[in-house]
Amino acid sequence: MSGKNVKKKGVSKIVIVIMILLLLVIVGGGAFGAYYFLVLSKSNSKTTTAVTITPAQETTYSLDEQTLNLADTNAKVYLDVIVSFGYDKTNSALTAELADTTVLKKPIITDAVLNVLRSKKSTDFQDPALKSIKQEILNAVNPILTNGKFIDVYFNKIVIE
């Protein structure tokens, strides 16, 4: 009978070890799943969220008409342009910043736009490249603003002479 007791003790120890290992795998898998769904999914959703402004929510801020030399080297080429910026009209802080007469933003914004446009050649104002010029203007102007961002650039007038 003592042989049977030894066999039962050995089998019961193996069963206990297997159960502990299974329990560790289940707990570890549950912890990983919770971490993945709670932490990683939240960080991914933050990076992919974008604010979309409908045309009804958008208003514009226009600069004065400007005439400037382009960077063409073979001839003197002039650009006559009126630039406007679209932004969220529900952002009252940005509206107030743009209307503030104590700190005039218009000359600073105009200078940033002119610096971008002066570096361009007349051939840069074709349709595919125009989109990148608009983005370059936004990248130059948005750091000037403290209470919001412009979301789009509009050319009300473009004449190249």
mmCIF file of C-alpha atoms in Angstrom:
data_model
loop_
_atom_site.group_PDB
_atom_site.id
_atom_site.type_symbol
_atom_site.label_atom_id
_atom_site.label_comp_id
_atom_site.label_asym_id
_atom_site.label_seq_id
_atom_site.Cartn_x
_atom_site.Cartn_y
_atom_site.Cartn_z
ATOM 1 C CA MET A 1 0.000 0.000 0.000
ATOM 2 C CA SER A 2 2.839 2.342 0.577
ATOM 3 C CA GLY A 3 3.622 2.226 -3.174
ATOM 4 C CA LYS A 4 0.142 3.454 -4.017
ATOM 5 C CA ASN A 5 0.443 6.399 -1.571
ATOM 6 C CA VAL A 6 3.716 7.484 -3.150
ATOM 7 C CA LYS A 7 2.142 7.358 -6.603
ATOM 8 C CA LYS A 8 -0.884 9.417 -5.452
ATOM 9 C CA LYS A 9 1.369 12.037 -3.772
ATOM 10 C CA GLY A 10 3.498 12.320 -6.933
ATOM 11 C CA VAL A 11 0.428 12.649 -9.181
ATOM 12 C CA SER A 12 -1.184 15.222 -6.899
ATOM 13 C CA LYS A 13 2.014 17.327 -6.870
ATOM 14 C CA ILE A 14 2.121 17.281 -10.667
ATOM 15 C CA VAL A 15 -1.551 18.280 -10.848
ATOM 16 C CA ILE A 16 -0.934 21.162 -8.415
ATOM 17 C CA VAL A 17 2.070 22.390 -10.417
ATOM 18 C CA ILE A 18 0.068 22.236 -13.677
ATOM 19 C CA MET A 19 -2.834 24.104 -12.090
ATOM 20 C CA ILE A 20 -0.489 26.829 -10.798
ATOM 21 C CA LEU A 21 1.101 27.190 -14.243
ATOM 22 C CA LEU A 22 -2.333 27.413 -15.895
ATOM 23 C CA LEU A 23 -3.414 30.006 -13.354
ATOM 24 C CA LEU A 24 -0.269 32.096 -14.071
ATOM 25 C CA VAL A 25 -0.883 31.907 -17.827
ATOM 26 C CA ILE A 26 -4.518 32.996 -17.406
ATOM 27 C CA VAL A 27 -3.650 35.868 -15.047
ATOM 28 C CA GLY A 28 -0.754 36.989 -17.284
ATOM 29 C CA GLY A 29 -2.930 36.875 -20.394
ATOM 30 C CA GLY A 30 -5.665 38.830 -18.659
ATOM 31 C CA ALA A 31 -3.193 41.472 -17.471
ATOM 32 C CA PHE A 32 -1.721 41.815 -20.969
ATOM 33 C CA GLY A 33 -5.184 42.061 -22.528
ATOM 34 C CA ALA A 34 -6.271 44.724 -20.048
ATOM 35 C CA TYR A 35 -3.088 46.701 -20.634
ATOM 36 C CA TYR A 36 -3.434 46.458 -24.407
ATOM 37 C CA PHE A 37 -7.078 47.505 -24.564
ATOM 38 C CA LEU A 38 -7.001 50.171 -21.871
ATOM 39 C CA VAL A 39 -3.607 51.818 -22.333
ATOM 40 C CA LEU A 40 -2.609 51.274 -25.956
ATOM 41 C CA SER A 41 -6.038 51.848 -27.469
ATOM 42 C CA LYS A 42 -6.379 55.162 -25.616
ATOM 43 C CA SER A 43 -3.000 56.411 -26.835
ATOM 44 C CA ASN A 44 -3.797 55.394 -30.437
ATOM 45 C CA SER A 45 -7.161 57.139 -30.366
ATOM 46 C CA LYS A 46 -5.562 60.384 -29.170
ATOM 47 C CA THR A 47 -3.126 60.526 -32.054
ATOM 48 C CA THR A 48 -5.683 59.838 -34.757
ATOM 49 C CA THR A 49 -8.350 62.263 -33.583
ATOM 50 C CA ALA A 50 -8.632 65.294 -35.850
ATOM 51 C CA VAL A 51 -10.867 68.298 -35.546
ATOM 52 C CA THR A 52 -13.073 68.787 -38.571
ATOM 53 C CA ILE A 53 -14.588 72.193 -39.157
ATOM 54 C CA THR A 54 -17.580 72.364 -41.464
ATOM 55 C CA PRO A 55 -17.964 75.366 -43.788
ATOM 56 C CA ALA A 56 -20.788 76.621 -41.560
ATOM 57 C CA GLN A 57 -18.358 76.783 -38.609
ATOM 58 C CA GLU A 58 -15.598 78.500 -40.575
ATOM 59 C CA THR A 59 -14.902 82.181 -40.954
ATOM 60 C CA THR A 60 -12.023 83.959 -42.650
ATOM 61 C CA TYR A 61 -9.340 86.468 -41.801
ATOM 62 C CA SER A 62 -8.060 88.357 -44.873
ATOM 63 C CA LEU A 63 -4.783 90.076 -45.512
ATOM 64 C CA ASP A 64 -4.425 93.100 -47.755
ATOM 65 C CA GLU A 65 -3.520 92.765 -51.428
ATOM 66 C CA GLN A 66 0.231 92.344 -51.903
ATOM 67 C CA THR A 67 2.486 92.666 -54.930
ATOM 68 C CA LEU A 68 5.904 91.031 -54.668
ATOM 69 C CA ASN A 69 8.817 89.694 -56.690
ATOM 70 C CA LEU A 70 9.062 85.951 -57.152
ATOM 71 C CA ALA A 71 12.316 83.990 -57.076
ATOM 72 C CA ASP A 72 12.494 83.490 -60.867
ATOM 73 C CA THR A 73 16.058 84.141 -62.061
ATOM 74 C CA ASN A 74 15.511 84.402 -65.822
ATOM 75 C CA ALA A 75 13.174 87.429 -65.643
ATOM 76 C CA LYS A 76 11.462 89.741 -63.186
ATOM 77 C CA VAL A 77 8.199 88.078 -62.306
ATOM 78 C CA TYR A 78 5.640 89.661 -60.012
ATOM 79 C CA LEU A 79 2.919 88.077 -57.960
ATOM 80 C CA ASP A 80 -0.227 90.004 -57.099
ATOM 81 C CA VAL A 81 -2.048 88.112 -54.359
ATOM 82 C CA ILE A 82 -4.745 88.352 -51.715
ATOM 83 C CA VAL A 83 -4.506 85.694 -49.000
ATOM 84 C CA SER A 84 -7.208 84.752 -46.505
ATOM 85 C CA PHE A 85 -7.176 82.229 -43.683
ATOM 86 C CA GLY A 86 -10.013 80.013 -42.556
ATOM 87 C CA TYR A 87 -10.523 79.303 -38.862
ATOM 88 C CA ASP A 88 -13.187 78.049 -36.473
ATOM 89 C CA LYS A 89 -15.566 80.934 -35.801
ATOM 90 C CA THR A 90 -16.631 79.354 -32.508
ATOM 91 C CA ASN A 91 -13.094 80.012 -31.177
ATOM 92 C CA SER A 92 -13.825 83.402 -29.611
ATOM 93 C CA ALA A 93 -10.303 83.646 -28.154
ATOM 94 C CA LEU A 94 -8.736 83.482 -31.622
ATOM 95 C CA THR A 95 -11.288 85.963 -32.989
ATOM 96 C CA ALA A 96 -10.405 88.359 -30.168
ATOM 97 C CA GLU A 97 -6.674 87.865 -30.759
ATOM 98 C CA LEU A 98 -7.026 88.734 -34.436
ATOM 99 C CA ALA A 99 -9.182 91.792 -33.662
ATOM 100 C CA ASP A 100 -6.935 93.068 -30.839
ATOM 101 C CA THR A 101 -5.709 96.579 -31.725
ATOM 102 C CA THR A 102 -3.041 96.708 -29.002
ATOM 103 C CA VAL A 103 -1.045 93.861 -30.562
ATOM 104 C CA LEU A 104 -1.535 93.966 -34.316
ATOM 105 C CA LYS A 105 -1.125 90.480 -35.764
ATOM 106 C CA LYS A 106 -1.832 91.439 -39.379
ATOM 107 C CA PRO A 107 1.666 92.857 -40.162
ATOM 108 C CA ILE A 108 3.370 89.881 -38.526
ATOM 109 C CA ILE A 109 1.191 87.377 -40.382
ATOM 110 C CA THR A 110 1.649 89.296 -43.647
ATOM 111 C CA ASP A 111 5.429 89.205 -43.248
ATOM 112 C CA ALA A 112 5.399 85.435 -42.665
ATOM 113 C CA VAL A 113 3.245 84.904 -45.773
ATOM 114 C CA LEU A 114 5.432 87.173 -47.920
ATOM 115 C CA ASN A 115 8.583 85.331 -46.818
ATOM 116 C CA VAL A 116 7.077 82.056 -48.017
ATOM 117 C CA LEU A 117 5.782 83.496 -51.303
ATOM 118 C CA ARG A 118 9.016 85.340 -52.179
ATOM 119 C CA SER A 119 10.891 82.039 -52.124
ATOM 120 C CA LYS A 120 8.651 80.591 -54.873
ATOM 121 C CA LYS A 121 9.013 80.663 -58.640
ATOM 122 C CA SER A 122 6.158 81.289 -61.054
ATOM 123 C CA THR A 123 6.084 77.578 -61.952
ATOM 124 C CA ASP A 124 5.385 76.703 -58.296
ATOM 125 C CA PHE A 125 1.863 78.090 -58.586
ATOM 126 C CA GLN A 126 0.517 75.117 -60.558
ATOM 127 C CA ASP A 127 -2.349 73.098 -59.016
ATOM 128 C CA PRO A 128 -0.422 70.196 -57.417
ATOM 129 C CA ALA A 129 2.234 72.464 -55.874
ATOM 130 C CA LEU A 130 -0.296 75.059 -54.698
ATOM 131 C CA LYS A 131 -1.446 72.700 -51.951
ATOM 132 C CA SER A 132 2.087 72.461 -50.548
ATOM 133 C CA ILE A 133 2.448 76.264 -50.657
ATOM 134 C CA LYS A 134 -0.735 76.567 -48.601
ATOM 135 C CA GLN A 135 0.621 74.092 -46.048
ATOM 136 C CA GLU A 136 3.935 75.946 -45.921
ATOM 137 C CA ILE A 137 2.062 79.197 -45.232
ATOM 138 C CA LEU A 138 0.061 77.545 -42.438
ATOM 139 C CA ASN A 139 3.285 76.194 -40.920
ATOM 140 C CA ALA A 140 4.789 79.702 -40.977
ATOM 141 C CA VAL A 141 1.738 81.535 -39.613
ATOM 142 C CA ASN A 142 0.239 79.219 -36.987
ATOM 143 C CA PRO A 143 3.147 79.571 -34.508
ATOM 144 C CA ILE A 144 2.408 83.324 -34.420
ATOM 145 C CA LEU A 145 -1.078 82.670 -33.026
ATOM 146 C CA THR A 146 -1.533 81.989 -29.304
ATOM 147 C CA ASN A 147 -5.268 81.247 -29.012
ATOM 148 C CA GLY A 148 -5.885 78.833 -31.857
ATOM 149 C CA LYS A 149 -4.812 77.867 -35.344
ATOM 150 C CA PHE A 150 -5.783 78.681 -38.898
ATOM 151 C CA ILE A 151 -7.135 75.583 -40.623
ATOM 152 C CA ASP A 152 -6.944 76.601 -44.271
ATOM 153 C CA VAL A 153 -5.429 79.120 -46.666
ATOM 154 C CA TYR A 154 -7.420 80.697 -49.473
ATOM 155 C CA PHE A 155 -6.056 82.684 -52.390
ATOM 156 C CA ASN A 156 -8.713 85.242 -53.246
ATOM 157 C CA LYS A 157 -6.549 86.562 -56.057
ATOM 158 C CA ILE A 158 -3.418 85.238 -57.777
ATOM 159 C CA VAL A 159 -1.976 87.128 -60.739
ATOM 160 C CA ILE A 160 1.492 86.344 -62.035
ATOM 161 C CA GLU A 161 2.982 88.961 -64.374
#
